[in-house]
PDB file of C-alpha atoms in Angstrom:
ATOM      1  CA  MET A   1       4.685  -1.629  30.681  1.00 47.00           C
ATOM      2  CA  THR A   2       7.908   0.284  30.067  1.00 50.00           C
ATOM      3  CA  LEU A   3      10.989  -1.885  29.575  1.00 74.00           C
ATOM      4  CA  SER A   4      14.640  -1.211  30.138  1.00 86.00           C
ATOM      5  CA  THR A   5      16.319  -1.736  26.767  1.00 93.00           C
ATOM      6  CA  ASP A   6      19.697  -3.451  27.115  1.00 94.00           C
ATOM      7  CA  ILE A   7      22.629  -3.087  24.716  1.00 96.00           C
ATOM      8  CA  LEU A   8      24.169  -6.467  23.843  1.00 97.00           C
ATOM      9  CA  THR A   9      27.415  -7.145  21.996  1.00 96.00           C
ATOM     10  CA  THR A  10      27.251 -10.946  21.593  1.00 97.00           C
ATOM     11  CA  PRO A  11      24.467 -13.080  20.101  1.00 98.00           C
ATOM     12  CA  THR A  12      24.027 -15.647  22.896  1.00 98.00           C
ATOM     13  CA  PRO A  13      22.001 -13.489  25.342  1.00 98.00           C
ATOM     14  CA  ALA A  14      20.040 -12.078  22.399  1.00 98.00           C
ATOM     15  CA  ALA A  15      19.139 -15.594  21.247  1.00 98.00           C
ATOM     16  CA  ARG A  16      18.067 -16.472  24.777  1.00 98.00           C
ATOM     17  CA  LEU A  17      15.698 -13.498  24.887  1.00 98.00           C
ATOM     18  CA  LEU A  18      14.195 -14.356  21.489  1.00 98.00           C
ATOM     19  CA  ALA A  19      13.597 -17.947  22.612  1.00 97.00           C
ATOM     20  CA  GLN A  20      11.693 -16.532  25.602  1.00 97.00           C
ATOM     21  CA  GLY A  21       9.374 -14.591  23.296  1.00 97.00           C
ATOM     22  CA  ARG A  22      11.056 -11.236  23.908  1.00 97.00           C
ATOM     23  CA  LEU A  23      11.909  -8.559  21.344  1.00 97.00           C
ATOM     24  CA  VAL A  24      15.504  -7.935  20.254  1.00 98.00           C
ATOM     25  CA  ALA A  25      16.692  -5.526  17.575  1.00 98.00           C
ATOM     26  CA  PHE A  26      19.646  -6.877  15.616  1.00 98.00           C
ATOM     27  CA  PRO A  27      21.838  -5.729  12.727  1.00 98.00           C
ATOM     28  CA  THR A  28      21.811  -7.022   9.194  1.00 98.00           C
ATOM     29  CA  GLU A  29      23.749  -5.798   6.180  1.00 98.00           C
ATOM     30  CA  THR A  30      20.699  -3.702   5.183  1.00 97.00           C
ATOM     31  CA  VAL A  31      19.177  -2.096   8.320  1.00 97.00           C
ATOM     32  CA  TYR A  32      18.540  -3.105  11.943  1.00 98.00           C
ATOM     33  CA  GLY A  33      15.539  -5.413  12.303  1.00 98.00           C
ATOM     34  CA  LEU A  34      13.171  -5.737  15.256  1.00 98.00           C
ATOM     35  CA  GLY A  35      13.215  -9.475  15.917  1.00 98.00           C
ATOM     36  CA  GLY A  36      10.634 -11.716  17.515  1.00 98.00           C
ATOM     37  CA  ASN A  37       9.789 -15.431  17.375  1.00 98.00           C
ATOM     38  CA  ALA A  38       7.680 -15.820  14.227  1.00 98.00           C
ATOM     39  CA  LEU A  39       6.013 -18.940  15.679  1.00 97.00           C
ATOM     40  CA  SER A  40       4.586 -16.973  18.616  1.00 96.00           C
ATOM     41  CA  ASP A  41       1.417 -14.912  18.280  1.00 94.00           C
ATOM     42  CA  ALA A  42       2.363 -12.960  21.402  1.00 95.00           C
ATOM     43  CA  ALA A  43       5.875 -12.126  20.180  1.00 96.00           C
ATOM     44  CA  VAL A  44       4.672 -11.044  16.746  1.00 95.00           C
ATOM     45  CA  ALA A  45       1.846  -8.978  18.236  1.00 94.00           C
ATOM     46  CA  ALA A  46       4.461  -7.284  20.436  1.00 95.00           C
ATOM     47  CA  ILE A  47       6.439  -6.320  17.304  1.00 95.00           C
ATOM     48  CA  TYR A  48       3.391  -4.621  15.814  1.00 93.00           C
ATOM     49  CA  ALA A  49       2.663  -2.876  19.118  1.00 94.00           C
ATOM     50  CA  ALA A  50       6.230  -1.620  19.648  1.00 94.00           C
ATOM     51  CA  LYS A  51       6.396  -0.186  16.125  1.00 94.00           C
ATOM     52  CA  GLY A  52       2.793   1.021  15.934  1.00 90.00           C
ATOM     53  CA  ARG A  53       2.651  -0.949  12.677  1.00 85.00           C
ATOM     54  CA  PRO A  54      -0.671  -1.680  10.951  1.00 82.00           C
ATOM     55  CA  ARG A  55      -1.420  -5.403  11.083  1.00 78.00           C
ATOM     56  CA  PHE A  56      -2.346  -5.632   7.397  1.00 80.00           C
ATOM     57  CA  ASN A  57       1.349  -5.006   6.612  1.00 83.00           C
ATOM     58  CA  PRO A  58       3.108  -8.428   6.573  1.00 91.00           C
ATOM     59  CA  LEU A  59       6.536  -9.158   8.038  1.00 95.00           C
ATOM     60  CA  ILE A  60       9.710 -10.802   6.727  1.00 97.00           C
ATOM     61  CA  ILE A  61      10.998 -13.928   8.456  1.00 98.00           C
ATOM     62  CA  HIS A  62      14.764 -14.257   8.730  1.00 98.00           C
ATOM     63  CA  LEU A  63      16.467 -17.654   8.571  1.00 98.00           C
ATOM     64  CA  ALA A  64      20.070 -18.791   9.002  1.00 97.00           C
ATOM     65  CA  ASP A  65      20.343 -20.844   5.810  1.00 95.00           C
ATOM     66  CA  ILE A  66      18.494 -22.217   2.803  1.00 95.00           C
ATOM     67  CA  ALA A  67      18.080 -25.639   4.427  1.00 94.00           C
ATOM     68  CA  GLN A  68      15.490 -24.140   6.788  1.00 95.00           C
ATOM     69  CA  ILE A  69      13.235 -22.846   4.013  1.00 96.00           C
ATOM     70  CA  SER A  70      11.254 -26.031   3.442  1.00 95.00           C
ATOM     71  CA  ARG A  71       9.943 -25.919   7.031  1.00 96.00           C
ATOM     72  CA  PHE A  72       8.014 -22.757   6.236  1.00 97.00           C
ATOM     73  CA  ALA A  73       7.728 -22.165   2.485  1.00 97.00           C
ATOM     74  CA  HIS A  74       8.069 -23.648  -1.002  1.00 96.00           C
ATOM     75  CA  LEU A  75      10.840 -22.490  -3.338  1.00 95.00           C
ATOM     76  CA  THR A  76       9.471 -22.222  -6.865  1.00 93.00           C
ATOM     77  CA  ASP A  77      11.890 -22.871  -9.725  1.00 95.00           C
ATOM     78  CA  ALA A  78      12.465 -19.161 -10.342  1.00 97.00           C
ATOM     79  CA  ALA A  79      12.808 -18.492  -6.608  1.00 97.00           C
ATOM     80  CA  ALA A  80      15.400 -21.263  -6.310  1.00 97.00           C
ATOM     81  CA  ILE A  81      17.516 -19.600  -9.012  1.00 98.00           C
ATOM     82  CA  LEU A  82      17.517 -16.333  -7.059  1.00 98.00           C
ATOM     83  CA  ALA A  83      18.086 -18.034  -3.716  1.00 98.00           C
ATOM     84  CA  GLN A  84      21.174 -19.820  -5.034  1.00 97.00           C
ATOM     85  CA  ALA A  85      22.485 -16.659  -6.683  1.00 98.00           C
ATOM     86  CA  PHE A  86      21.898 -14.093  -3.942  1.00 98.00           C
ATOM     87  CA  TRP A  87      21.430 -15.730  -0.539  1.00 98.00           C
ATOM     88  CA  PRO A  88      22.707 -14.822   1.900  1.00 98.00           C
ATOM     89  CA  GLY A  89      22.146 -11.233   0.818  1.00 98.00           C
ATOM     90  CA  PRO A  90      19.808  -8.226   0.598  1.00 98.00           C
ATOM     91  CA  LEU A  91      17.014 -10.096  -1.199  1.00 98.00           C
ATOM     92  CA  THR A  92      13.610 -11.128   0.161  1.00 98.00           C
ATOM     93  CA  LEU A  93      11.480 -13.705  -1.663  1.00 98.00           C
ATOM     94  CA  VAL A  94       7.706 -13.936  -1.182  1.00 97.00           C
ATOM     95  CA  LEU A  95       6.964 -17.661  -1.294  1.00 97.00           C
ATOM     96  CA  PRO A  96       3.953 -19.980  -0.933  1.00 96.00           C
ATOM     97  CA  LEU A  97       3.503 -21.191   2.634  1.00 96.00           C
ATOM     98  CA  ALA A  98       4.327 -24.798   3.483  1.00 95.00           C
ATOM     99  CA  ALA A  99       1.407 -26.892   4.735  1.00 93.00           C
ATOM    100  CA  ASP A 100       2.535 -27.217   8.372  1.00 93.00           C
ATOM    101  CA  HIS A 101       4.565 -24.015   8.640  1.00 95.00           C
ATOM    102  CA  GLY A 102       3.504 -23.167  12.194  1.00 95.00           C
ATOM    103  CA  LEU A 103       4.025 -19.430  11.665  1.00 96.00           C
ATOM    104  CA  SER A 104       1.792 -16.965  13.441  1.00 95.00           C
ATOM    105  CA  PRO A 105      -0.876 -15.708  11.004  1.00 92.00           C
ATOM    106  CA  LEU A 106       0.099 -12.200  12.129  1.00 93.00           C
ATOM    107  CA  VAL A 107       3.406 -12.635  10.256  1.00 94.00           C
ATOM    108  CA  THR A 108       1.691 -13.135   6.909  1.00 92.00           C
ATOM    109  CA  ALA A 109      -1.221 -10.739   7.579  1.00 87.00           C
ATOM    110  CA  GLY A 110      -3.525 -13.624   6.644  1.00 86.00           C
ATOM    111  CA  LEU A 111      -1.968 -14.183   3.195  1.00 89.00           C
ATOM    112  CA  ASP A 112      -1.040 -17.609   1.809  1.00 93.00           C
ATOM    113  CA  THR A 113       2.532 -16.446   1.203  1.00 95.00           C
ATOM    114  CA  VAL A 114       5.438 -15.501   3.455  1.00 96.00           C
ATOM    115  CA  ALA A 115       8.367 -13.151   2.870  1.00 97.00           C
ATOM    116  CA  VAL A 116      11.709 -14.873   3.586  1.00 98.00           C
ATOM    117  CA  ARG A 117      15.294 -13.620   3.780  1.00 97.00           C
ATOM    118  CA  ILE A 118      18.738 -14.946   4.745  1.00 98.00           C
ATOM    119  CA  PRO A 119      20.843 -11.949   5.822  1.00 98.00           C
ATOM    120  CA  ASP A 120      24.444 -11.536   4.734  1.00 97.00           C
ATOM    121  CA  LEU A 121      25.932 -10.485   8.070  1.00 97.00           C
ATOM    122  CA  PRO A 122      27.769 -13.118  10.118  1.00 97.00           C
ATOM    123  CA  LEU A 123      26.516 -11.703  13.438  1.00 98.00           C
ATOM    124  CA  ALA A 124      22.906 -11.914  12.263  1.00 98.00           C
ATOM    125  CA  ARG A 125      23.297 -15.479  11.007  1.00 98.00           C
ATOM    126  CA  ASP A 126      25.048 -16.478  14.240  1.00 98.00           C
ATOM    127  CA  LEU A 127      22.033 -15.169  16.131  1.00 98.00           C
ATOM    128  CA  LEU A 128      19.616 -17.032  13.861  1.00 98.00           C
ATOM    129  CA  ARG A 129      21.550 -20.294  14.198  1.00 98.00           C
ATOM    130  CA  LEU A 130      21.540 -20.006  17.973  1.00 98.00           C
ATOM    131  CA  THR A 131      17.779 -19.498  18.116  1.00 97.00           C
ATOM    132  CA  ASP A 132      16.979 -22.162  15.475  1.00 95.00           C
ATOM    133  CA  LEU A 133      13.753 -20.204  15.003  1.00 97.00           C
ATOM    134  CA  PRO A 134      12.221 -18.193  12.187  1.00 98.00           C
ATOM    135  CA  ILE A 135      12.649 -14.605  13.355  1.00 98.00           C
ATOM    136  CA  ALA A 136      10.129 -12.043  12.159  1.00 98.00           C
ATOM    137  CA  ALA A 137      11.942  -8.738  11.817  1.00 97.00           C
ATOM    138  CA  PRO A 138      10.678  -5.525  10.242  1.00 95.00           C
ATOM    139  CA  SER A 139      12.940  -2.484  10.476  1.00 96.00           C
ATOM    140  CA  ALA A 140      13.524  -1.513  14.118  1.00 97.00           C
ATOM    141  CA  ASN A 141      11.868   1.912  14.103  1.00 95.00           C
ATOM    142  CA  PRO A 142       8.433   3.403  14.708  1.00 93.00           C
ATOM    143  CA  SER A 143       6.196   2.600  11.745  1.00 88.00           C
ATOM    144  CA  GLY A 144       6.507   5.032   8.866  1.00 84.00           C
ATOM    145  CA  ARG A 145       9.645   6.725  10.155  1.00 90.00           C
ATOM    146  CA  VAL A 146      13.246   6.595   8.942  1.00 93.00           C
ATOM    147  CA  SER A 147      14.817   3.131   9.141  1.00 94.00           C
ATOM    148  CA  PRO A 148      17.733   2.534  11.567  1.00 96.00           C
ATOM    149  CA  THR A 149      21.270   1.774  10.445  1.00 97.00           C
ATOM    150  CA  THR A 150      22.955   1.924  13.894  1.00 97.00           C
ATOM    151  CA  ALA A 151      22.059   0.672  17.364  1.00 97.00           C
ATOM    152  CA  GLN A 152      21.652   4.270  18.525  1.00 97.00           C
ATOM    153  CA  HIS A 153      19.043   4.855  15.811  1.00 97.00           C
ATOM    154  CA  VAL A 154      17.073   1.919  17.241  1.00 97.00           C
ATOM    155  CA  LEU A 155      17.250   3.365  20.743  1.00 97.00           C
ATOM    156  CA  ASP A 156      16.182   6.784  19.473  1.00 95.00           C
ATOM    157  CA  GLY A 157      12.868   5.324  18.335  1.00 95.00           C
ATOM    158  CA  LEU A 158      12.206   2.246  20.471  1.00 96.00           C
ATOM    159  CA  SER A 159      14.087   2.612  23.783  1.00 96.00           C
ATOM    160  CA  GLY A 160      11.851   1.393  26.588  1.00 95.00           C
ATOM    161  CA  LYS A 161       9.585  -0.500  24.166  1.00 96.00           C
ATOM    162  CA  ILE A 162      11.815  -3.512  23.407  1.00 97.00           C
ATOM    163  CA  ASP A 163      14.040  -5.743  25.507  1.00 97.00           C
ATOM    164  CA  ALA A 164      17.448  -5.366  23.885  1.00 97.00           C
ATOM    165  CA  VAL A 165      19.538  -4.232  20.922  1.00 98.00           C
ATOM    166  CA  LEU A 166      22.366  -6.387  19.594  1.00 98.00           C
ATOM    167  CA  ASP A 167      24.958  -3.809  18.527  1.00 98.00           C
ATOM    168  CA  GLY A 168      26.823  -4.807  15.397  1.00 98.00           C
ATOM    169  CA  GLY A 169      27.922  -1.348  14.303  1.00 97.00           C
ATOM    170  CA  PRO A 170      26.678   0.564  11.242  1.00 97.00           C
ATOM    171  CA  CYS A 171      24.887  -1.366   8.483  1.00 97.00           C
ATOM    172  CA  GLY A 172      26.901  -1.620   5.290  1.00 96.00           C
ATOM    173  CA  VAL A 173      24.141  -1.461   2.657  1.00 96.00           C
ATOM    174  CA  GLY A 174      21.859   0.993   4.456  1.00 95.00           C
ATOM    175  CA  LEU A 175      18.672   0.228   2.483  1.00 95.00           C
ATOM    176  CA  GLU A 176      16.175  -2.545   3.083  1.00 95.00           C
ATOM    177  CA  SER A 177      16.251  -5.692   0.983  1.00 97.00           C
ATOM    178  CA  THR A 178      14.857  -5.944  -2.522  1.00 97.00           C
ATOM    179  CA  ILE A 179      11.584  -7.926  -2.494  1.00 97.00           C
ATOM    180  CA  VAL A 180      10.523 -10.249  -5.321  1.00 97.00           C
ATOM    181  CA  GLY A 181       7.223 -12.131  -5.531  1.00 95.00           C
ATOM    182  CA  PHE A 182       6.163 -14.935  -7.863  1.00 94.00           C
ATOM    183  CA  ASP A 183       2.404 -14.618  -8.385  1.00 86.00           C
ATOM    184  CA  PRO A 184       2.293 -15.725 -11.133  1.00 90.00           C
ATOM    185  CA  VAL A 185       5.664 -14.528 -12.528  1.00 95.00           C
ATOM    186  CA  PRO A 186       8.747 -12.987 -10.843  1.00 97.00           C
ATOM    187  CA  THR A 187       7.642  -9.487  -9.836  1.00 96.00           C
ATOM    188  CA  LEU A 188       9.518  -6.600  -8.251  1.00 96.00           C
ATOM    189  CA  LEU A 189       7.520  -5.735  -5.117  1.00 94.00           C
ATOM    190  CA  ARG A 190      10.100  -3.389  -3.571  1.00 93.00           C
ATOM    191  CA  PRO A 191      13.444  -2.177  -4.945  1.00 95.00           C
ATOM    192  CA  GLY A 192      16.205  -2.377  -2.381  1.00 96.00           C
ATOM    193  CA  GLY A 193      19.792  -3.244  -1.600  1.00 96.00           C
ATOM    194  CA  LEU A 194      20.152  -5.708  -4.479  1.00 97.00           C
ATOM    195  CA  PRO A 195      19.897  -3.916  -7.843  1.00 96.00           C
ATOM    196  CA  THR A 196      17.051  -5.045 -10.079  1.00 96.00           C
ATOM    197  CA  GLN A 197      19.438  -5.471 -13.008  1.00 96.00           C
ATOM    198  CA  ALA A 198      21.395  -8.166 -11.138  1.00 97.00           C
ATOM    199  CA  ILE A 199      18.198 -10.122 -10.472  1.00 98.00           C
ATOM    200  CA  GLU A 200      17.124  -9.883 -14.101  1.00 98.00           C
ATOM    201  CA  ARG A 201      20.523 -11.110 -15.286  1.00 98.00           C
ATOM    202  CA  ALA A 202      20.222 -14.161 -13.024  1.00 98.00           C
ATOM    203  CA  LEU A 203      16.726 -14.939 -14.312  1.00 98.00           C
ATOM    204  CA  GLY A 204      17.479 -14.140 -17.944  1.00 97.00           C
ATOM    205  CA  TYR A 205      14.405 -11.939 -18.346  1.00 97.00           C
ATOM    206  CA  PRO A 206      12.883  -8.737 -16.878  1.00 97.00           C
ATOM    207  CA  LEU A 207      10.956  -8.641 -13.633  1.00 97.00           C
ATOM    208  CA  ALA A 208       7.289  -7.758 -13.862  1.00 95.00           C
ATOM    209  CA  LEU A 209       5.931  -4.779 -11.926  1.00 91.00           C
ATOM    210  CA  PRO A 210       2.903  -4.969  -9.594  1.00 84.00           C
ATOM    211  CA  ASP A 211      -0.402  -3.557 -10.772  1.00 78.00           C
ATOM    212  CA  THR A 212      -1.104  -0.012  -9.642  1.00 69.00           C
ATOM    213  CA  GLY A 213      -3.356  -0.095  -6.602  1.00 64.00           C
ATOM    214  CA  ALA A 214      -2.741  -3.790  -5.968  1.00 63.00           C
ATOM    215  CA  LYS A 215      -3.211  -5.016  -2.399  1.00 67.00           C
ATOM    216  CA  ILE A 216      -0.232  -5.074  -0.061  1.00 67.00           C
ATOM    217  CA  THR A 217       1.535  -8.423  -0.351  1.00 69.00           C
ATOM    218  CA  ALA A 218       4.937  -7.546   1.124  1.00 71.00           C
ATOM    219  CA  PRO A 219       6.556  -5.062   3.506  1.00 69.00           C
ATOM    220  CA  GLY A 220       7.561  -1.592   2.320  1.00 66.00           C
ATOM    221  CA  GLN A 221       4.584  -1.054  -0.003  1.00 63.00           C
ATOM    222  CA  LEU A 222       2.773   1.627   2.009  1.00 62.00           C
ATOM    223  CA  THR A 223       2.550   4.885   0.072  1.00 61.00           C
ATOM    224  CA  SER A 224       3.880   6.991   2.950  1.00 60.00           C
ATOM    225  CA  HIS A 225       6.897   5.397   4.598  1.00 67.00           C
ATOM    226  CA  TYR A 226      10.525   6.078   5.606  1.00 73.00           C
ATOM    227  CA  ALA A 227       9.523   9.662   6.437  1.00 80.00           C
ATOM    228  CA  PRO A 228      11.664  12.258   8.235  1.00 90.00           C
ATOM    229  CA  LEU A 229       9.970  14.872  10.398  1.00 91.00           C
ATOM    230  CA  GLY A 230      10.206  17.514   7.674  1.00 94.00           C
ATOM    231  CA  THR A 231       8.391  17.583   4.346  1.00 95.00           C
ATOM    232  CA  VAL A 232      10.353  16.397   1.312  1.00 96.00           C
ATOM    233  CA  ARG A 233      10.570  17.887  -2.201  1.00 96.00           C
ATOM    234  CA  LEU A 234      12.230  15.721  -4.842  1.00 97.00           C
ATOM    235  CA  ASN A 235      14.339  16.428  -7.942  1.00 97.00           C
ATOM    236  CA  ALA A 236      15.332  19.869  -6.688  1.00 96.00           C
ATOM    237  CA  GLN A 237      18.036  21.698  -8.617  1.00 94.00           C
ATOM    238  CA  SER A 238      18.506  24.049  -5.675  1.00 95.00           C
ATOM    239  CA  ALA A 239      16.947  24.865  -2.318  1.00 96.00           C
ATOM    240  CA  ARG A 240      14.114  27.354  -2.053  1.00 96.00           C
ATOM    241  CA  PRO A 241      14.002  29.822   0.849  1.00 96.00           C
ATOM    242  CA  GLY A 242      13.508  27.909   4.098  1.00 96.00           C
ATOM    243  CA  GLU A 243      14.556  24.568   2.619  1.00 97.00           C
ATOM    244  CA  THR A 244      17.543  22.402   3.519  1.00 97.00           C
ATOM    245  CA  LEU A 245      19.174  20.751   0.501  1.00 98.00           C
ATOM    246  CA  LEU A 246      20.084  17.061   0.637  1.00 98.00           C
ATOM    247  CA  GLY A 247      22.427  16.827  -2.301  1.00 98.00           C
ATOM    248  CA  PHE A 248      23.836  14.192  -4.604  1.00 98.00           C
ATOM    249  CA  GLY A 249      26.878  14.680  -6.801  1.00 96.00           C
ATOM    250  CA  ALA A 250      28.790  17.906  -7.396  1.00 94.00           C
ATOM    251  CA  VAL A 251      26.266  20.334  -5.921  1.00 95.00           C
ATOM    252  CA  LYS A 252      26.536  22.812  -3.085  1.00 94.00           C
ATOM    253  CA  ALA A 253      24.310  21.288  -0.419  1.00 96.00           C
ATOM    254  CA  ASP A 254      23.711  21.412   3.327  1.00 96.00           C
ATOM    255  CA  LEU A 255      24.274  17.639   3.432  1.00 97.00           C
ATOM    256  CA  ASN A 256      25.378  15.426   0.546  1.00 97.00           C
ATOM    257  CA  LEU A 257      24.551  11.742   0.028  1.00 98.00           C
ATOM    258  CA  SER A 258      27.621  11.325  -2.172  1.00 97.00           C
ATOM    259  CA  PRO A 259      29.604  14.304  -3.502  1.00 97.00           C
ATOM    260  CA  GLY A 260      31.247  11.956  -6.010  1.00 97.00           C
ATOM    261  CA  GLY A 261      27.922  10.597  -7.297  1.00 97.00           C
ATOM    262  CA  ASP A 262      28.462   7.068  -5.925  1.00 96.00           C
ATOM    263  CA  LEU A 263      25.074   5.347  -5.589  1.00 95.00           C
ATOM    264  CA  ALA A 264      26.357   2.726  -3.115  1.00 95.00           C
ATOM    265  CA  GLN A 265      27.650   5.509  -0.865  1.00 96.00           C
ATOM    266  CA  ALA A 266      24.366   7.389  -1.264  1.00 96.00           C
ATOM    267  CA  ALA A 267      22.362   4.295  -0.306  1.00 95.00           C
ATOM    268  CA  ALA A 268      24.471   3.741   2.805  1.00 94.00           C
ATOM    269  CA  ASN A 269      24.082   7.394   3.802  1.00 95.00           C
ATOM    270  CA  LEU A 270      20.376   7.915   3.018  1.00 95.00           C
ATOM    271  CA  PHE A 271      18.706   7.026   6.308  1.00 94.00           C
ATOM    272  CA  ARG A 272      21.595   8.376   8.396  1.00 94.00           C
ATOM    273  CA  HIS A 273      21.417  11.733   6.614  1.00 96.00           C
ATOM    274  CA  LEU A 274      17.624  11.909   6.974  1.00 95.00           C
ATOM    275  CA  ARG A 275      18.070  11.347  10.705  1.00 94.00           C
ATOM    276  CA  THR A 276      20.729  14.064  10.816  1.00 95.00           C
ATOM    277  CA  LEU A 277      18.267  16.458   9.181  1.00 96.00           C
ATOM    278  CA  ASP A 278      15.709  15.547  11.838  1.00 94.00           C
ATOM    279  CA  ALA A 279      18.277  16.295  14.546  1.00 94.00           C
ATOM    280  CA  GLN A 280      19.051  19.642  12.900  1.00 95.00           C
ATOM    281  CA  GLY A 281      15.362  20.554  12.924  1.00 96.00           C
ATOM    282  CA  ALA A 282      14.943  20.663   9.131  1.00 96.00           C
ATOM    283  CA  ARG A 283      11.255  21.185   8.391  1.00 95.00           C
ATOM    284  CA  LYS A 284      11.490  21.536   4.592  1.00 97.00           C
ATOM    285  CA  ILE A 285      13.906  19.228   2.783  1.00 97.00           C
ATOM    286  CA  ALA A 286      14.795  19.504  -0.897  1.00 98.00           C
ATOM    287  CA  VAL A 287      16.564  16.538  -2.497  1.00 98.00           C
ATOM    288  CA  SER A 288      18.788  16.633  -5.579  1.00 98.00           C
ATOM    289  CA  PRO A 289      17.904  14.358  -8.523  1.00 97.00           C
ATOM    290  CA  ILE A 290      19.161  10.783  -8.124  1.00 97.00           C
ATOM    291  CA  PRO A 291      19.819   8.619 -11.224  1.00 96.00           C
ATOM    292  CA  ASP A 292      17.115   5.944 -11.401  1.00 95.00           C
ATOM    293  CA  THR A 293      19.512   3.109 -12.185  1.00 94.00           C
ATOM    294  CA  GLY A 294      21.101   0.396 -10.015  1.00 94.00           C
ATOM    295  CA  LEU A 295      20.757   1.273  -6.344  1.00 95.00           C
ATOM    296  CA  GLY A 296      19.321   4.623  -7.417  1.00 96.00           C
ATOM    297  CA  GLN A 297      16.026   2.844  -8.096  1.00 95.00           C
ATOM    298  CA  ALA A 298      15.785   1.855  -4.419  1.00 94.00           C
ATOM    299  CA  ILE A 299      16.946   5.268  -3.183  1.00 95.00           C
ATOM    300  CA  ASN A 300      14.273   6.975  -5.286  1.00 95.00           C
ATOM    301  CA  ASP A 301      11.633   4.531  -4.068  1.00 92.00           C
ATOM    302  CA  ARG A 302      12.416   5.449  -0.445  1.00 92.00           C
ATOM    303  CA  LEU A 303      12.486   9.156  -1.230  1.00 94.00           C
ATOM    304  CA  ARG A 304       9.126   9.045  -3.057  1.00 92.00           C
ATOM    305  CA  ARG A 305       7.547   7.359  -0.043  1.00 88.00           C
ATOM    306  CA  ALA A 306       9.227   9.852   2.291  1.00 90.00           C
ATOM    307  CA  ALA A 307       7.747  12.685   0.208  1.00 92.00           C
ATOM    308  CA  ALA A 308       4.230  11.205  -0.007  1.00 87.00           C
ATOM    309  CA  PRO A 309       1.314  12.881   1.789  1.00 84.00           C
ATOM    310  CA  ARG A 310       1.039  11.601   5.365  1.00 68.00           C
ATOM    311  CA  GLY A 311      -2.142  10.384   6.971  1.00 60.00           C
TER     312      GLY A 311
END
């Protein structure tokens, strides 16, 4: 069935739709998420269907505050340190499930852990408080494509497939949350909007890295992901014939993530610029080198997945 996708500007009607088991895209500080009631098998299945997302890829649940965590998951000692330091914020923690969590097994993809986040955007937290529900919310775009950082981006990919979009303007961070797991030690599962170095300072020791070829335990771990329509070549000093150059720093480029070499600006611009290249019909995209420090680690992660061979 084709839906008419409404644009909403206040959280109350959005919360009402979510309570009815409907799908609503909403803004966070990172990207727009496609929200559904995480307690409802039907709502979560509808998220997977709207995105065309493989069901072995788990979802993040979004909560309004730390007090809600114990209903669904256990905070380990290390997780509690990070929760107190960085929530609300662009950090997702993969935690052991509570005994009577009530979450749809589709959320966790059958795992005994759940990915949890408290977003740092007042509009998002207002929505979550009004629902008083755990809201499962992957990025609000077709699976594998470029993530949305405006309401229009959501409509470009999902109009007619979801019930509504809560428009909160452009997302400030522009990259998905950093994901940390704890099996058995704090492990970086996905770099993102919170730099790894900040997490390691809070813990007092380095994060472990997942084993190569390990099973998917959190969102954003698929090899090919965040892809524009064109092919992507990384670490390009210049464009080859037929390529469009996505630059960084003081380079002559068709489109530049940050002419001044500011990684925060580059992160905020990444998905928007990839969408602009799609709109311009770029079929071969070359990307300037990005420093692999701070937010550059997350930018490079997204670019490597965008450049990966596609199935």
